[in-house]
Coordinates of C-alpha atoms in Angstrom, one line a residue:
M1 CA 308.8 27.5 -146.1
S2 CA 309.9 29.6 -142.5
G3 CA 309.7 33.3 -141.7
P4 CA 309.6 36.2 -140.0
G5 CA 305.6 35.5 -140.0
T6 CA 306.0 31.6 -139.0
A7 CA 307.9 32.4 -136.3
T8 CA 305.5 35.1 -135.3
G9 CA 303.0 33.1 -135.4
A10 CA 304.7 30.2 -134.4
A11 CA 305.3 32.4 -130.8
G12 CA 301.8 33.9 -130.9
R13 CA 300.3 29.8 -130.9
A14 CA 302.8 29.0 -127.9
G15 CA 301.9 31.9 -125.9
N16 CA 298.4 31.0 -126.4
S17 CA 298.6 26.8 -125.4
D18 CA 296.6 25.7 -122.6
A19 CA 300.2 23.9 -121.1
L20 CA 302.1 26.8 -120.9
E21 CA 299.3 28.8 -119.3
N22 CA 299.1 26.2 -116.9
L23 CA 302.1 26.3 -116.2
A24 CA 302.0 30.0 -115.7
R25 CA 299.6 29.7 -113.2
V26 CA 302.3 27.8 -111.2
G27 CA 305.1 29.9 -111.9
L28 CA 302.6 33.0 -110.1
I29 CA 302.0 30.9 -107.8
A30 CA 305.5 30.1 -107.1
Y31 CA 306.3 33.7 -107.7
G32 CA 304.0 34.8 -104.7
V33 CA 305.4 32.4 -102.3
V34 CA 308.6 33.6 -103.1
H35 CA 306.8 37.3 -102.0
L36 CA 305.1 35.4 -99.2
L37 CA 308.1 34.2 -97.5
I38 CA 310.4 37.4 -98.1
A39 CA 307.9 39.0 -96.4
W40 CA 307.9 36.5 -93.8
L41 CA 311.1 37.0 -93.1
A42 CA 311.1 41.2 -93.1
L43 CA 308.3 40.7 -90.3
Q44 CA 310.7 38.5 -88.4
L45 CA 313.8 40.8 -89.2
A46 CA 311.4 43.7 -87.8
W47 CA 311.0 42.1 -84.4
G48 CA 314.0 40.6 -83.7
G49 CA 313.5 37.0 -84.9
G50 CA 315.3 37.4 -88.6
G51 CA 318.5 35.1 -88.9
Q52 CA 318.2 34.3 -92.3
S53 CA 318.2 36.8 -95.6
A54 CA 315.2 38.4 -96.0
D55 CA 315.7 38.4 -99.5
Q56 CA 314.8 35.7 -102.3
S57 CA 317.8 33.9 -101.0
G58 CA 316.6 33.9 -97.9
A59 CA 312.8 32.6 -99.2
M60 CA 314.7 29.9 -100.9
E61 CA 316.8 28.3 -97.7
T62 CA 313.5 28.6 -95.8
V63 CA 311.2 26.3 -98.5
A64 CA 315.1 24.2 -98.8
S65 CA 314.9 23.7 -94.8
S66 CA 311.7 22.2 -95.0
P67 CA 310.6 18.3 -95.0
V68 CA 309.2 18.3 -98.6
G69 CA 311.7 21.4 -99.0
K70 CA 313.7 20.2 -102.5
P71 CA 310.8 18.6 -104.4
L72 CA 308.8 22.0 -103.6
L73 CA 311.5 23.9 -104.8
W74 CA 312.1 21.8 -108.2
V75 CA 308.2 22.7 -108.7
L76 CA 308.9 26.6 -107.8
G77 CA 311.9 26.7 -110.3
I78 CA 310.2 25.0 -112.7
G79 CA 307.0 27.1 -112.6
L80 CA 309.1 30.2 -112.7
V81 CA 311.0 28.7 -116.4
A82 CA 307.5 28.9 -118.0
L83 CA 306.8 32.3 -116.5
A84 CA 310.0 33.6 -118.0
L85 CA 309.3 31.7 -121.5
W86 CA 305.8 33.5 -121.3
Q87 CA 307.6 36.7 -121.2
I88 CA 309.9 35.6 -124.5
A89 CA 306.6 34.3 -126.0
E90 CA 305.1 38.1 -125.7
V91 CA 308.5 39.0 -127.4
L92 CA 308.0 37.5 -130.5
R93 CA 304.3 38.2 -130.3
W94 CA 305.7 41.9 -130.3
R95 CA 308.4 41.1 -133.2
S96 CA 306.2 42.4 -135.7
G97 CA 305.9 45.8 -134.6
W98 CA 309.4 46.4 -134.2
S99 CA 309.6 47.8 -138.2
A100 CA 307.0 50.0 -137.8
T101 CA 306.7 53.7 -137.4
G102 CA 304.6 55.7 -135.0
E103 CA 302.9 54.9 -132.3
T104 CA 303.4 51.0 -133.0
R105 CA 306.8 51.2 -133.2
K106 CA 306.8 52.9 -129.7
R107 CA 304.0 50.3 -128.4
A108 CA 305.1 47.3 -129.5
V109 CA 309.1 48.2 -128.5
K110 CA 307.8 49.4 -124.9
K111 CA 306.5 46.1 -124.6
T112 CA 309.4 44.3 -125.9
V113 CA 311.6 45.8 -122.9
K114 CA 308.7 45.0 -120.7
A115 CA 308.7 41.6 -121.4
V116 CA 312.8 41.1 -121.7
A117 CA 312.7 42.6 -118.1
K118 CA 310.3 40.6 -116.4
A119 CA 312.1 37.1 -118.3
V120 CA 315.3 37.9 -116.7
V121 CA 313.9 38.3 -113.2
Y122 CA 311.8 35.4 -113.3
A123 CA 315.0 33.1 -115.3
A124 CA 317.3 34.4 -111.8
L125 CA 314.5 33.5 -109.5
A126 CA 314.5 30.2 -111.5
Y127 CA 318.1 29.8 -111.4
T128 CA 318.1 30.9 -107.6
A129 CA 315.3 28.0 -106.7
F130 CA 317.2 25.2 -108.8
R131 CA 320.7 26.5 -107.0
F132 CA 319.0 26.0 -103.8
A133 CA 317.4 22.5 -104.6
T134 CA 320.9 20.9 -105.9
G135 CA 321.9 22.1 -102.1
N136 CA 324.8 24.6 -103.8
G137 CA 322.2 27.9 -102.8
S138 CA 324.5 31.2 -100.9
S139 CA 323.3 35.0 -100.4
S140 CA 322.4 36.9 -103.0
S141 CA 323.2 39.7 -101.1
A142 CA 327.4 38.5 -100.9
Q143 CA 326.7 37.5 -104.6
Q144 CA 325.7 41.3 -105.4
Q145 CA 328.4 42.6 -103.5
Q146 CA 330.8 40.7 -105.4
T147 CA 329.3 41.4 -109.0
A148 CA 329.4 44.8 -107.6
A149 CA 333.4 45.0 -106.9
G150 CA 333.8 43.6 -110.6
V151 CA 331.9 45.8 -112.3
F152 CA 333.7 48.3 -110.4
G153 CA 337.1 46.9 -112.0
W154 CA 335.5 47.8 -115.8
P155 CA 336.0 50.8 -117.4
G156 CA 333.6 52.7 -116.1
G157 CA 332.2 50.4 -114.2
R158 CA 331.6 52.9 -111.7
W159 CA 328.8 54.8 -113.4
L160 CA 327.3 51.3 -114.8
V161 CA 326.7 50.5 -111.4
G162 CA 325.3 54.0 -111.0
L163 CA 323.0 53.5 -113.5
L164 CA 321.9 49.9 -112.8
G165 CA 320.8 52.2 -109.3
L166 CA 318.7 54.8 -111.3
V167 CA 316.9 52.5 -113.2
V168 CA 316.2 49.9 -109.7
I169 CA 314.9 53.6 -108.3
A170 CA 312.8 53.6 -111.6
V171 CA 311.1 50.8 -111.4
G172 CA 310.5 51.3 -108.2
V173 CA 308.9 54.1 -108.7
H174 CA 307.1 52.8 -111.5
H175 CA 305.5 50.1 -109.3
V176 CA 304.1 52.5 -106.9
I177 CA 302.8 54.5 -109.4
K178 CA 300.9 52.0 -111.0
G179 CA 299.6 50.6 -108.0
A180 CA 298.3 54.3 -107.0
K181 CA 296.9 54.6 -110.4
K182 CA 295.3 50.7 -110.9
S183 CA 297.1 50.1 -114.3
F184 CA 297.8 46.7 -112.8
L185 CA 294.6 46.0 -113.7
K186 CA 294.8 46.5 -117.1
E187 CA 297.1 43.4 -117.1
I188 CA 293.4 40.9 -116.3
D189 CA 290.8 40.0 -117.9
L190 CA 288.7 40.4 -115.0
A191 CA 285.5 39.8 -117.1
S192 CA 284.5 36.5 -115.7
A193 CA 285.2 37.6 -112.4
P194 CA 282.7 38.1 -109.5
P195 CA 282.7 41.7 -108.2
A196 CA 284.3 40.0 -104.5
A197 CA 287.4 39.0 -107.0
E198 CA 288.0 42.0 -108.6
R199 CA 287.5 44.3 -105.3
T200 CA 290.1 41.5 -103.6
V201 CA 292.8 41.7 -106.7
T202 CA 292.2 46.1 -106.5
R203 CA 292.9 46.4 -102.9
L204 CA 295.8 43.5 -103.2
G205 CA 297.7 45.4 -105.7
Q206 CA 297.1 49.1 -104.5
I207 CA 298.9 47.7 -101.3
G208 CA 301.5 45.4 -103.1
Y209 CA 302.7 47.3 -105.9
P210 CA 303.6 50.6 -103.7
A211 CA 305.5 48.4 -101.1
K212 CA 307.4 46.6 -103.7
G213 CA 308.4 49.7 -105.3
V214 CA 309.3 51.1 -102.4
A215 CA 311.6 48.1 -101.6
L216 CA 313.3 48.5 -105.0
A217 CA 313.3 52.1 -104.9
V218 CA 315.5 51.4 -101.8
V219 CA 317.9 48.6 -103.4
G220 CA 318.4 51.5 -106.4
A221 CA 319.2 53.7 -103.5
L222 CA 321.9 51.3 -102.5
F223 CA 323.9 50.8 -106.2
V224 CA 324.1 54.5 -106.6
W225 CA 325.7 55.1 -102.9
A226 CA 327.9 52.3 -103.5
A227 CA 328.5 53.8 -107.3
V228 CA 329.1 57.2 -105.1
T229 CA 331.1 55.7 -101.8
F230 CA 333.4 53.4 -104.3
D231 CA 332.2 50.8 -102.1
P232 CA 330.2 47.3 -103.3
A233 CA 330.2 46.1 -100.1
K234 CA 327.2 48.9 -100.1
A235 CA 325.3 47.4 -102.9
S236 CA 323.5 44.6 -100.6
G237 CA 320.4 43.9 -102.6
L238 CA 317.2 43.4 -100.9
D239 CA 318.1 42.3 -97.7
G240 CA 320.2 45.4 -97.8
A241 CA 317.6 47.5 -98.2
L242 CA 315.0 45.9 -95.6
R243 CA 318.1 47.1 -93.2
T244 CA 318.2 50.3 -93.8
V245 CA 314.2 50.5 -93.9
L246 CA 314.6 48.8 -90.3
D247 CA 317.6 51.6 -88.9
A248 CA 315.5 54.1 -90.0
P249 CA 313.3 56.3 -87.3
F250 CA 310.3 54.6 -86.8
G251 CA 311.8 51.3 -88.2
K252 CA 310.0 48.9 -87.0
A253 CA 306.6 49.7 -87.5
L254 CA 308.2 51.3 -91.0
L255 CA 309.4 47.4 -92.0
T256 CA 306.3 46.0 -90.6
L257 CA 304.6 47.8 -93.4
V258 CA 306.8 46.9 -96.1
A259 CA 306.7 43.8 -95.1
L260 CA 302.5 43.6 -95.1
G261 CA 302.6 45.1 -98.6
I262 CA 305.4 42.4 -99.8
A263 CA 302.4 40.1 -98.5
A264 CA 299.9 41.6 -100.1
F265 CA 301.8 41.3 -103.4
G266 CA 302.7 37.6 -103.4
A267 CA 298.7 37.0 -102.4
F268 CA 298.4 39.9 -105.4
C269 CA 300.1 36.7 -108.1
F270 CA 297.5 34.0 -106.3
V271 CA 294.9 35.9 -107.7
R272 CA 296.5 36.7 -110.9
A273 CA 297.4 33.2 -111.8
R274 CA 293.3 32.9 -111.7
Y275 CA 293.6 35.1 -114.5
P276 CA 297.1 34.9 -116.4
E277 CA 296.0 37.4 -118.8
R278 CA 299.3 38.2 -121.1
T279 CA 301.2 41.6 -120.5

């Protein structure tokens, strides 16, 4: 006979399985590769050599154009799906706390929301990888603008776009604070790590999280501005955010710093793959 306890136990066993953990390692490496490619495209944009979108779709397009591009995209996509499943297992693991009270329920809800958000991000990246692997990829900035235009047509759609922008800004600020306070270390079990590895992952996180946070905050600001001006073209995603940084005073230097920070986050994901402790 099955029940909530059985489901929770099964989720826990799935979340702790060696097969899923090894796939999650592949996924974290894939996630790191995507960020390194975005950093490279951002550097090219900063110094006049950018032809592709400096975002996830541009990263996937870069991989697709390489000699081993399509097989590699399938590997990246499968790894990212594994990361999404990893987070879904987390949702099920915290399900028993939803009906609790006080701090226990608060912690369970917080962990659940965080896991769902991560699962959506990983699944979206996997979908992008698979689309480019099958030759059907397209610019994510254009897709975001089309989506925003469609949402504007809904009742209250303008407010939804603005609210989404505020949420993304909040996530960006959270990343900056997370890097500054080094709270990302709570998500990694470094008990068996040598001191050099702990120092490396700490420095990479301190640089990578704030840089990614700045990029996300600009993305959110563009969505808010799109809502204020009622212009979906302003909701241009990460590529638009990085171009906005480039257009600012001292834009080349600022974009270079952001790109290096995003590269540091990519390298952080590689080290994180060595210690894939669930969050």
